[in-house]
Short mmCIF file of N, CA and C in Angstrom, two decimals:
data_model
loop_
_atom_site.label_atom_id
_atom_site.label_comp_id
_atom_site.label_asym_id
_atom_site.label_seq_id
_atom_site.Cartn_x
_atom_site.Cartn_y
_atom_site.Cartn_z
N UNK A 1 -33.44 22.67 7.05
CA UNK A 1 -32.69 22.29 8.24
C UNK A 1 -33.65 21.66 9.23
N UNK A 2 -33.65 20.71 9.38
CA UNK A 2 -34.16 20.11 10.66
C UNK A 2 -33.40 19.10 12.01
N UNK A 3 -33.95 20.11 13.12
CA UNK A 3 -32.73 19.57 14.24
C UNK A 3 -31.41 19.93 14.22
N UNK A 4 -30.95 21.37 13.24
CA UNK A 4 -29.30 21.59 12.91
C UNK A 4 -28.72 20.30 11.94
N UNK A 5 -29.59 19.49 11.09
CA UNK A 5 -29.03 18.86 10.40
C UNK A 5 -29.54 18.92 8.87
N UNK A 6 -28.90 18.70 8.42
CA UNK A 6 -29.10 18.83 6.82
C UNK A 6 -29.89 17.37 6.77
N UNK A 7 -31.26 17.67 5.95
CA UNK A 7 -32.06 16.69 5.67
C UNK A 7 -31.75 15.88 4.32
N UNK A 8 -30.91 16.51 3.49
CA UNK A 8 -30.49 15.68 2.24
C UNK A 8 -31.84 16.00 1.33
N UNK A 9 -32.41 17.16 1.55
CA UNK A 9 -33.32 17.37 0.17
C UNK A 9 -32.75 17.94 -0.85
N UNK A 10 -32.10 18.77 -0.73
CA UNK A 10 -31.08 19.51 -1.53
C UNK A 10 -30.53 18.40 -2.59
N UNK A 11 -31.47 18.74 -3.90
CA UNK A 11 -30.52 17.64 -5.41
C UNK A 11 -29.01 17.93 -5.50
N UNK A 12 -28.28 18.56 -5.00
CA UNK A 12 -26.63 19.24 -5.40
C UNK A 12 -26.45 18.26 -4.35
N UNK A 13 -26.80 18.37 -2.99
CA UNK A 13 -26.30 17.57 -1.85
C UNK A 13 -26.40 16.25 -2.24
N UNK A 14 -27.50 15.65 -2.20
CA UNK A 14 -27.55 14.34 -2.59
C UNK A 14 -27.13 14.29 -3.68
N UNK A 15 -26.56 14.42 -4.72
CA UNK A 15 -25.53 14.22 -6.03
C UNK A 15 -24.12 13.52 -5.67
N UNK A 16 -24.03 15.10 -4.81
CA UNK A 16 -22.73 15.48 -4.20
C UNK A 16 -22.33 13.86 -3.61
N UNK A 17 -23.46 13.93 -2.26
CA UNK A 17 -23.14 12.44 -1.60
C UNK A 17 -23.11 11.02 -2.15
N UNK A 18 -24.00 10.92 -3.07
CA UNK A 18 -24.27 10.17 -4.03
C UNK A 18 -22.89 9.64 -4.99
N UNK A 19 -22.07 10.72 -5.48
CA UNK A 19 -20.99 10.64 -5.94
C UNK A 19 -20.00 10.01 -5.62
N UNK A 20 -19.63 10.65 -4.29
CA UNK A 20 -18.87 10.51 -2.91
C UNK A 20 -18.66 8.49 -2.79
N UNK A 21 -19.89 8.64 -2.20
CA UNK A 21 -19.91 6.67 -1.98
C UNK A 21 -19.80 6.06 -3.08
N UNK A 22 -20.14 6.49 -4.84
CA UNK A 22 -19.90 5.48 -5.99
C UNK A 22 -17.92 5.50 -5.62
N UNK A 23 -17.33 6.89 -5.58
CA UNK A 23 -16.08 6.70 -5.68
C UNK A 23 -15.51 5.51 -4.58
N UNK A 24 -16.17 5.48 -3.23
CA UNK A 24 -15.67 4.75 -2.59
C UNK A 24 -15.98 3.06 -2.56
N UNK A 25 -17.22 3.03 -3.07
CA UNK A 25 -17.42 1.67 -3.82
C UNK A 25 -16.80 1.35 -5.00
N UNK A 26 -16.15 2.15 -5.87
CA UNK A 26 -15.24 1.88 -6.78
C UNK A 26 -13.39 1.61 -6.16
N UNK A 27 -13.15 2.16 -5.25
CA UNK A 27 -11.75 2.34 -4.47
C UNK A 27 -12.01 0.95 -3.71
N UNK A 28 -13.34 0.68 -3.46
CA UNK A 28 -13.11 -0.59 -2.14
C UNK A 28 -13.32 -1.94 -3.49
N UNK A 29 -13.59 -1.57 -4.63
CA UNK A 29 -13.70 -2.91 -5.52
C UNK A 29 -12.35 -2.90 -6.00
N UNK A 30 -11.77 -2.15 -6.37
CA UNK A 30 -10.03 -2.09 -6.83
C UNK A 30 -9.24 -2.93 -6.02
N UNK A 31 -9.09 -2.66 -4.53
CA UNK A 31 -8.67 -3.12 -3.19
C UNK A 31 -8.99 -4.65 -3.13
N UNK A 32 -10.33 -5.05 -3.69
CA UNK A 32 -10.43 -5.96 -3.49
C UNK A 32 -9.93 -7.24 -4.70
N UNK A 33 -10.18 -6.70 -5.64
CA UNK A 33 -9.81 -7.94 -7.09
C UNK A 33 -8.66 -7.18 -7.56
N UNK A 34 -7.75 -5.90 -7.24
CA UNK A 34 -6.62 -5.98 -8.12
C UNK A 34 -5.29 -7.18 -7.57
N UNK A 35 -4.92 -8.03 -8.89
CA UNK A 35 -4.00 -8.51 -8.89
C UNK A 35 -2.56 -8.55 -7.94
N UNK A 36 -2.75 -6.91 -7.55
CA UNK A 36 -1.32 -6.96 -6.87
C UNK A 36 -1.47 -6.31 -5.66
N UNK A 37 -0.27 -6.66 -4.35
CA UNK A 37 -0.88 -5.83 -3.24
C UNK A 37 -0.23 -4.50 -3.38
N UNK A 38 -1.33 -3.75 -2.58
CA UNK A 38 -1.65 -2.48 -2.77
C UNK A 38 -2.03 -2.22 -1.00
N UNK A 39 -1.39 -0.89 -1.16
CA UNK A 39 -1.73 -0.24 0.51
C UNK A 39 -1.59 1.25 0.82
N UNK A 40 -2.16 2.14 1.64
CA UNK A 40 -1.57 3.21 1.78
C UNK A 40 -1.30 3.64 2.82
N UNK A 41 -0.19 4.38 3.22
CA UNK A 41 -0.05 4.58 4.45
C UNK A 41 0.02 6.10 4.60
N UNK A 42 0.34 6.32 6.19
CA UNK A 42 0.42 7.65 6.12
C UNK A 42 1.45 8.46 6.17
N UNK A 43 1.80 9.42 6.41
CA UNK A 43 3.11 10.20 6.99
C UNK A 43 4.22 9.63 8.03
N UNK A 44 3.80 8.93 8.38
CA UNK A 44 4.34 8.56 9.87
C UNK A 44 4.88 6.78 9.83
N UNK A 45 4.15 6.42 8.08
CA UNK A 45 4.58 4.97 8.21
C UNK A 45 3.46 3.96 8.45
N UNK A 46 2.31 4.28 8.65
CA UNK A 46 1.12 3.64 9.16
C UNK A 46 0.84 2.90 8.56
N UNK A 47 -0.08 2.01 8.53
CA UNK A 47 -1.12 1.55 7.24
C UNK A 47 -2.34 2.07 7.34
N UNK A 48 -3.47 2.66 6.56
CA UNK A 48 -4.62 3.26 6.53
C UNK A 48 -5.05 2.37 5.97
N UNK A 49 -5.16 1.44 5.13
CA UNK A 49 -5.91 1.14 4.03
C UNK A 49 -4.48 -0.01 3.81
N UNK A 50 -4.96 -1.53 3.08
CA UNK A 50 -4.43 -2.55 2.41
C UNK A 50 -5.26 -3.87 1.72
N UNK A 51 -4.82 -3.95 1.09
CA UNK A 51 -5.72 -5.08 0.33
C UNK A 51 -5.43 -6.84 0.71
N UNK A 52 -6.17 -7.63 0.55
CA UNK A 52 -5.97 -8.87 0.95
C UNK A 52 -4.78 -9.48 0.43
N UNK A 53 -4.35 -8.86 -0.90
CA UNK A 53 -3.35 -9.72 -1.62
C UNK A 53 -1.72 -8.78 -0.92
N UNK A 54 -1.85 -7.98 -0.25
CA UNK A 54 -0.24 -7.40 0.24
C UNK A 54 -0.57 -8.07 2.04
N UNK A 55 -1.53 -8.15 2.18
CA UNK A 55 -1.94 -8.69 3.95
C UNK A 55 -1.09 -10.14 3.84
N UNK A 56 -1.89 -11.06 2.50
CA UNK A 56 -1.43 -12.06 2.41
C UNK A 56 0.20 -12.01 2.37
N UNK A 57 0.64 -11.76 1.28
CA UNK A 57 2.02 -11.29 1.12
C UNK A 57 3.04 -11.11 2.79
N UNK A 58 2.44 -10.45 3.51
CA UNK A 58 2.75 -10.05 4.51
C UNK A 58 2.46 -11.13 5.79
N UNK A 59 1.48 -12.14 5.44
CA UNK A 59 1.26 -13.26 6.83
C UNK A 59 0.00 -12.64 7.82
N UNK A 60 -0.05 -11.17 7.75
CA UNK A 60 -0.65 -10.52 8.75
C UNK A 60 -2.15 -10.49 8.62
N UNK A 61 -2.92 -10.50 9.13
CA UNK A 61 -5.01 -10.16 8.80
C UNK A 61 -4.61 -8.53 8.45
N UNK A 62 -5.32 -8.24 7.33
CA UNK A 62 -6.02 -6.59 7.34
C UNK A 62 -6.11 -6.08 8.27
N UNK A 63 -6.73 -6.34 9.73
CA UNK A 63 -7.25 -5.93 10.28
C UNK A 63 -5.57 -5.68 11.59
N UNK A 64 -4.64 -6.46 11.44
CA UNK A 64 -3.92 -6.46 12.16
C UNK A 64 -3.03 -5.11 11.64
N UNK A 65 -2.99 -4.81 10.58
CA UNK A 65 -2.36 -3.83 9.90
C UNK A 65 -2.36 -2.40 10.24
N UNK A 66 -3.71 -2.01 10.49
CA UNK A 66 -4.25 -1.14 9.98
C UNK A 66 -4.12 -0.32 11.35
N UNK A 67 -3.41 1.31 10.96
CA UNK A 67 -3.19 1.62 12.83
C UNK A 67 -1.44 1.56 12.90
N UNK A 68 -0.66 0.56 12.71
CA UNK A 68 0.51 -0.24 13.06
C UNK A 68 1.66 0.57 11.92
N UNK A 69 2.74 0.47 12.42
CA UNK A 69 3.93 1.32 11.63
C UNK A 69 4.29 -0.33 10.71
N UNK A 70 5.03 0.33 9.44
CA UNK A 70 5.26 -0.98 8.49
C UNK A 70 6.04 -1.71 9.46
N UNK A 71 7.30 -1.11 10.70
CA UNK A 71 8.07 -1.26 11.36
C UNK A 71 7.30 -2.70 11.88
N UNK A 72 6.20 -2.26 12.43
CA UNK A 72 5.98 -2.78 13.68
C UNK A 72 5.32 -4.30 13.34
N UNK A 73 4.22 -4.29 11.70
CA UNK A 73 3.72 -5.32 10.89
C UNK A 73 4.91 -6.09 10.24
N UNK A 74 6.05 -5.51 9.85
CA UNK A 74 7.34 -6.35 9.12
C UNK A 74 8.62 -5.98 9.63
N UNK A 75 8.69 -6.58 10.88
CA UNK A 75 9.83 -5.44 11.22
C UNK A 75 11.47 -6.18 10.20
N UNK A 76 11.16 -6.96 9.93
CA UNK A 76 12.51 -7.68 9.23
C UNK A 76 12.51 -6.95 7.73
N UNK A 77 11.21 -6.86 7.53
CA UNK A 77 11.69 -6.01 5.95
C UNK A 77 11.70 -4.20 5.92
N UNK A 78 10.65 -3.90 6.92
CA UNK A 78 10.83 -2.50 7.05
C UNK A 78 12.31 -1.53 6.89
N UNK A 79 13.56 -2.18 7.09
CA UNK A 79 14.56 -1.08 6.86
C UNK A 79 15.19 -1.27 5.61
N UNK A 80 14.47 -2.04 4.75
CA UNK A 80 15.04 -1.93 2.93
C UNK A 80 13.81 -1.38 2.93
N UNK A 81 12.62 -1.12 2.82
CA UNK A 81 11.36 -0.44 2.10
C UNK A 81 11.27 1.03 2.55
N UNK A 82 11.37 1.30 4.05
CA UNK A 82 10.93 2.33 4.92
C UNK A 82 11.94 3.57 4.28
N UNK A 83 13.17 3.67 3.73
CA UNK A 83 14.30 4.75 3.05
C UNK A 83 13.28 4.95 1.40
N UNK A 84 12.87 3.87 1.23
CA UNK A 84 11.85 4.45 -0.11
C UNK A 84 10.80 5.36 0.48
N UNK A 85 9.59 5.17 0.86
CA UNK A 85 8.47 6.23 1.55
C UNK A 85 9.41 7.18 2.02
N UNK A 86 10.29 7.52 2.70
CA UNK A 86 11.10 8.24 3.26
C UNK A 86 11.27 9.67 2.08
N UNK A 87 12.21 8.53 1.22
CA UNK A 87 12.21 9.53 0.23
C UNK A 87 11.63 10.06 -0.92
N UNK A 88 9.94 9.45 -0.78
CA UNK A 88 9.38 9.92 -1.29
C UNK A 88 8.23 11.05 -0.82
N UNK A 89 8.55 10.88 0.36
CA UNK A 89 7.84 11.81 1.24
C UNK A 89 8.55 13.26 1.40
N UNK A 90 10.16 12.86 1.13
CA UNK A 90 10.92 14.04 1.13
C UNK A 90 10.77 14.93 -0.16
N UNK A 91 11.24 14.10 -1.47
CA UNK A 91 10.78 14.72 -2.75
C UNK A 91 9.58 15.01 -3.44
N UNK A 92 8.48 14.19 -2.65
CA UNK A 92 7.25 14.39 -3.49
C UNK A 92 7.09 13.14 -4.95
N UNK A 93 8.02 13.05 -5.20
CA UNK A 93 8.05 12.12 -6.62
C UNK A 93 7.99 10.79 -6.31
N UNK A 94 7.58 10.15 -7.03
CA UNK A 94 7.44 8.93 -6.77
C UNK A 94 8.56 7.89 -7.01
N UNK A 95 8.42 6.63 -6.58
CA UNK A 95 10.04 5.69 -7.46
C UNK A 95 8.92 4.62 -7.80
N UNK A 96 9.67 3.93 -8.73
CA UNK A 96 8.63 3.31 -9.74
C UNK A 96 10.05 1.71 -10.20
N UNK A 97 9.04 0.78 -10.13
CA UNK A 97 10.33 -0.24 -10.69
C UNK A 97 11.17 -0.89 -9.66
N UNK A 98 10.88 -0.62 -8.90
CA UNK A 98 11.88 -0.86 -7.88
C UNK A 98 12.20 -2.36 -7.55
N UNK A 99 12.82 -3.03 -7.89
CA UNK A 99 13.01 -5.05 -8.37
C UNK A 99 13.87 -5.28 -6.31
N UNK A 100 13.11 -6.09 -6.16
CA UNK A 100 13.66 -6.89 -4.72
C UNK A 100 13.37 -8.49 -5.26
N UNK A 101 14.38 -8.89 -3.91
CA UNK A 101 14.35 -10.56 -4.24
C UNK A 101 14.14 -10.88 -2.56
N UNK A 102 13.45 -11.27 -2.29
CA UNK A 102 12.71 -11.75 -0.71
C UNK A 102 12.12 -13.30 -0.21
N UNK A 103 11.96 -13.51 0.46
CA UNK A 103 11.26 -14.64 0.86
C UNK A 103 10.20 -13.90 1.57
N UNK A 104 8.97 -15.20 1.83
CA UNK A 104 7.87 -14.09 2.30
C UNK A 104 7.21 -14.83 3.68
N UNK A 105 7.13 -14.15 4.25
CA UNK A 105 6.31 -15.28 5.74
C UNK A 105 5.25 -16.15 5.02
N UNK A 106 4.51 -16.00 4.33
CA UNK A 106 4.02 -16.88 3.55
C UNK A 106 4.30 -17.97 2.85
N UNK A 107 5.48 -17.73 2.49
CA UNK A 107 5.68 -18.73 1.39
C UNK A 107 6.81 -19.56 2.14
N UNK A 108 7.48 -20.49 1.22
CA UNK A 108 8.30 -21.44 1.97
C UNK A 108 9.72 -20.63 1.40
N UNK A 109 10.91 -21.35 1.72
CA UNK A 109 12.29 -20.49 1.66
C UNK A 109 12.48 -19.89 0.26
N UNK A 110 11.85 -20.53 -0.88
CA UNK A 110 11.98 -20.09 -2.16
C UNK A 110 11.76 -18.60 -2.43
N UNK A 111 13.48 -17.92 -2.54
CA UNK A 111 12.62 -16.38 -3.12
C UNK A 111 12.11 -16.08 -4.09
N UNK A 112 11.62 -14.84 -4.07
CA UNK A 112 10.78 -14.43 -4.98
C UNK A 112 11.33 -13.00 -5.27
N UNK A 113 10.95 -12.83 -6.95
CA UNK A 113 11.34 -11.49 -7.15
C UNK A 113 10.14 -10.56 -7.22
N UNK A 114 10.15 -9.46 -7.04
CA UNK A 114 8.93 -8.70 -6.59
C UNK A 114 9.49 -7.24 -7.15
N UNK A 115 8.54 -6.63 -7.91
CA UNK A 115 8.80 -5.08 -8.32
C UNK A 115 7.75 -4.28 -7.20
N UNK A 116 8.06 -3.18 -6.99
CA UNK A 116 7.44 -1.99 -6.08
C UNK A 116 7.68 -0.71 -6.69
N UNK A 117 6.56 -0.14 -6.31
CA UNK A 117 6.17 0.97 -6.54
C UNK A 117 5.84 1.42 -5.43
N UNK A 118 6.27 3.28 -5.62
CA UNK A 118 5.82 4.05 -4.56
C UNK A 118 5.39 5.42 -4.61
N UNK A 119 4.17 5.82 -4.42
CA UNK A 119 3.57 6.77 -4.72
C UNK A 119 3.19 7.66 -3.93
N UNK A 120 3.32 9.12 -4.18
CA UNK A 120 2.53 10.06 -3.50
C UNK A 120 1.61 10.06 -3.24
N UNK A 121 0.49 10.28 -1.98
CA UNK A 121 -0.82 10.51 -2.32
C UNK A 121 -1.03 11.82 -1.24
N UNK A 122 -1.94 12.49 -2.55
CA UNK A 122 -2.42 13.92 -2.21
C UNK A 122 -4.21 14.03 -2.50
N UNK A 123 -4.34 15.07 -1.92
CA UNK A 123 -6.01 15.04 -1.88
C UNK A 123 -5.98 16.53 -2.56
N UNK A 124 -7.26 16.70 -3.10
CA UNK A 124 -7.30 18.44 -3.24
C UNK A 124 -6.89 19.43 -2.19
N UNK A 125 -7.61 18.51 -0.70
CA UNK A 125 -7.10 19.25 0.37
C UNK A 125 -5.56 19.37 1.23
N UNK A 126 -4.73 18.92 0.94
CA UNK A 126 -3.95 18.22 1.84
C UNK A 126 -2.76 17.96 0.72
N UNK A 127 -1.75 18.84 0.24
CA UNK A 127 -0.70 18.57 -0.28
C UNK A 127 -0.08 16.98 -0.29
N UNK A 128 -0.09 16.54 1.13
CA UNK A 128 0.60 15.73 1.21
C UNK A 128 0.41 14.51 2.39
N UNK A 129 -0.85 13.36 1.86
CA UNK A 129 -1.22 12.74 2.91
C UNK A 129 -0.51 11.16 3.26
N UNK A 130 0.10 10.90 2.43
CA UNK A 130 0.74 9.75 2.50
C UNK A 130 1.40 9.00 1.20
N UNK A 131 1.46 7.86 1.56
CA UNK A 131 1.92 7.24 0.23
C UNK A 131 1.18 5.91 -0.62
N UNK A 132 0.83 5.61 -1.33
CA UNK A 132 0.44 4.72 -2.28
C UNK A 132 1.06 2.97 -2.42
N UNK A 133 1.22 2.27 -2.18
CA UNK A 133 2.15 1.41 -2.74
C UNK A 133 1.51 0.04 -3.60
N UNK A 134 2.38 -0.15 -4.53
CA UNK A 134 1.88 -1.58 -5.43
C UNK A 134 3.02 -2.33 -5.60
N UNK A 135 2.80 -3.52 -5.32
CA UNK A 135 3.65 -4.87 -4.98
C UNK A 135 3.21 -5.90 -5.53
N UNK A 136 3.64 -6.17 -6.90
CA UNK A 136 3.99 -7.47 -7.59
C UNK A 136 4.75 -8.26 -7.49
N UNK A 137 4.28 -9.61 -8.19
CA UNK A 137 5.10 -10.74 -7.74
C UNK A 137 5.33 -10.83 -9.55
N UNK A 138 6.98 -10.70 -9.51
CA UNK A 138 7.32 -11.42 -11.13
C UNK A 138 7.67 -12.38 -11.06
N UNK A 139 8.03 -12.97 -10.42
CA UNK A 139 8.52 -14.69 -10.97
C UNK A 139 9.05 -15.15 -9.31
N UNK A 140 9.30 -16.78 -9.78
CA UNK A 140 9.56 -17.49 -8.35
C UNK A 140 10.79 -17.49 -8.76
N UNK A 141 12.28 -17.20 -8.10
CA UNK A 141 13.46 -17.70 -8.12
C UNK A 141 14.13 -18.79 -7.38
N UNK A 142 14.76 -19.59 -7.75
CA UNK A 142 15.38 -20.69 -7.50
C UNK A 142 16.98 -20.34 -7.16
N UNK A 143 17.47 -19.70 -7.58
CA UNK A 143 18.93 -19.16 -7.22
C UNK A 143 18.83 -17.47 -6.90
N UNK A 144 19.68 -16.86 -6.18
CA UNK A 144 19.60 -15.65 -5.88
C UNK A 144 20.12 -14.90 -6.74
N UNK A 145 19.66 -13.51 -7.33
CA UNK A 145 20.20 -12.48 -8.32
C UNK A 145 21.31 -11.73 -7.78
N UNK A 146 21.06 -10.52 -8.53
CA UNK A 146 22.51 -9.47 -8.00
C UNK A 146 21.42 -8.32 -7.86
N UNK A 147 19.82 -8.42 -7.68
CA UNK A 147 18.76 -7.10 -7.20
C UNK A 147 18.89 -7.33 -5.38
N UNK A 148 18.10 -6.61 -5.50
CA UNK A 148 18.33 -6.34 -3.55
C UNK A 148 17.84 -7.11 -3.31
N UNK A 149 18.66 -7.89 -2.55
CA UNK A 149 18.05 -9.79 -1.41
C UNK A 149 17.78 -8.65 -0.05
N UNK A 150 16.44 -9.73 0.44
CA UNK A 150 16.31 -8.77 1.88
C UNK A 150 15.64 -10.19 2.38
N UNK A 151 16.15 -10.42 3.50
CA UNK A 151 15.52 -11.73 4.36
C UNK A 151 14.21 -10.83 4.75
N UNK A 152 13.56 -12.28 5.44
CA UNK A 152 12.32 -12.12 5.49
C UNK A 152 12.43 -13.39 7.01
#
C-alpha cells in the first residue's frame, strides 16, 4: 500500500486488470467494425454506448447520443421501438427478428427493410442493467410491405 493506494504489484491484481482492459479493447473493436448498428441503453431508455453504423443510421454524432432518451435522439421513431425495450425490460427475455420497413434521416425517401433485435443486458452484478440492441439493414424496398411501416 502506498499513499492508501494499491501499487499494482500484486500478479492476481495486475492479471485481474490486465484482463479487464483486453475485454474492453475487445467490446470497443466489435463496436467499431461490426456490420450492423448496435447500442445499449439503459433502464430509463438512454444510450450508454452506440456504434458508428446505428449513429449513422440515425443522422445523429455518437457523441450526440450518448446521455439522451431514444425519445429525445429519434423522437419520430421512438414510439414503434420504445414498447419493445419496454417489454423486454418487463419480461427479461429478449425479442429477436423483429422486421420494420422505415425511411432513415439518412437516406433519401426509399424505404428500407430492417430486422431488430433486443436484448437483455445483465452483469454478474446487477440483474438487470439495460438493453442490447442490433439493427440490420436487409434489403432496399421500392414499394411498401404489409411489416411495420414507421415514418421517419
Amino acid at each position: 500500500l502506498d499513499g492508501g493506494l494499491v501499487t499494482g504489484s500484486n500478479p492476481q491484481t495486475q492479471a485481474s486488470s490486465s484482463a479487464h482492459y483486453d475485454a474492453l479493447d475487445q467490446l470497443d473493436q466489435i463496436y467499431r467494425t461490426a456490420p450492423v448498428g448496435m447500442c445499449l441503453v439503459d433502464t430509463e431508455l438512454r444510450y450508454i454506448r452506440i456504434n458508428q453504423q446505428l449513429a449513422d443510421i440515425n443522422n445523429v454524432s455518437i457523441d450526440q447520443h450518448i446521455g439522451k432518451t431514444i425519445a429525445e435522439v429519434i423522437p419520430k421513431l421512438a414510439p414503434y421501438i420504445e414498447p419493445a425495450y419496454r417489454q423486454v425490460l418487463e419480461s427479461g427475455e429478449p425479442i429477436e427478428g423483429v422486421e420494420i420497413q422505415t425511411t432513415t434521416p439518412q437516406a433519401d425517401a426509399t424505404p428500407r427493410d430492417w430486422v431488430v433485435n433486443y436484448y437483455p443486458f445483465t452483469t454478474q452484478r446487477v440483474r438487470f442493467e439495460g438493453f442490447r440492441l442490433l439493427f440490420r439493414i436487409l434489403r432496399t424496398s421500392r414499394k411498401p410491405t404489409e411489416k411495420m411501416r414507421t415514418p421517419f
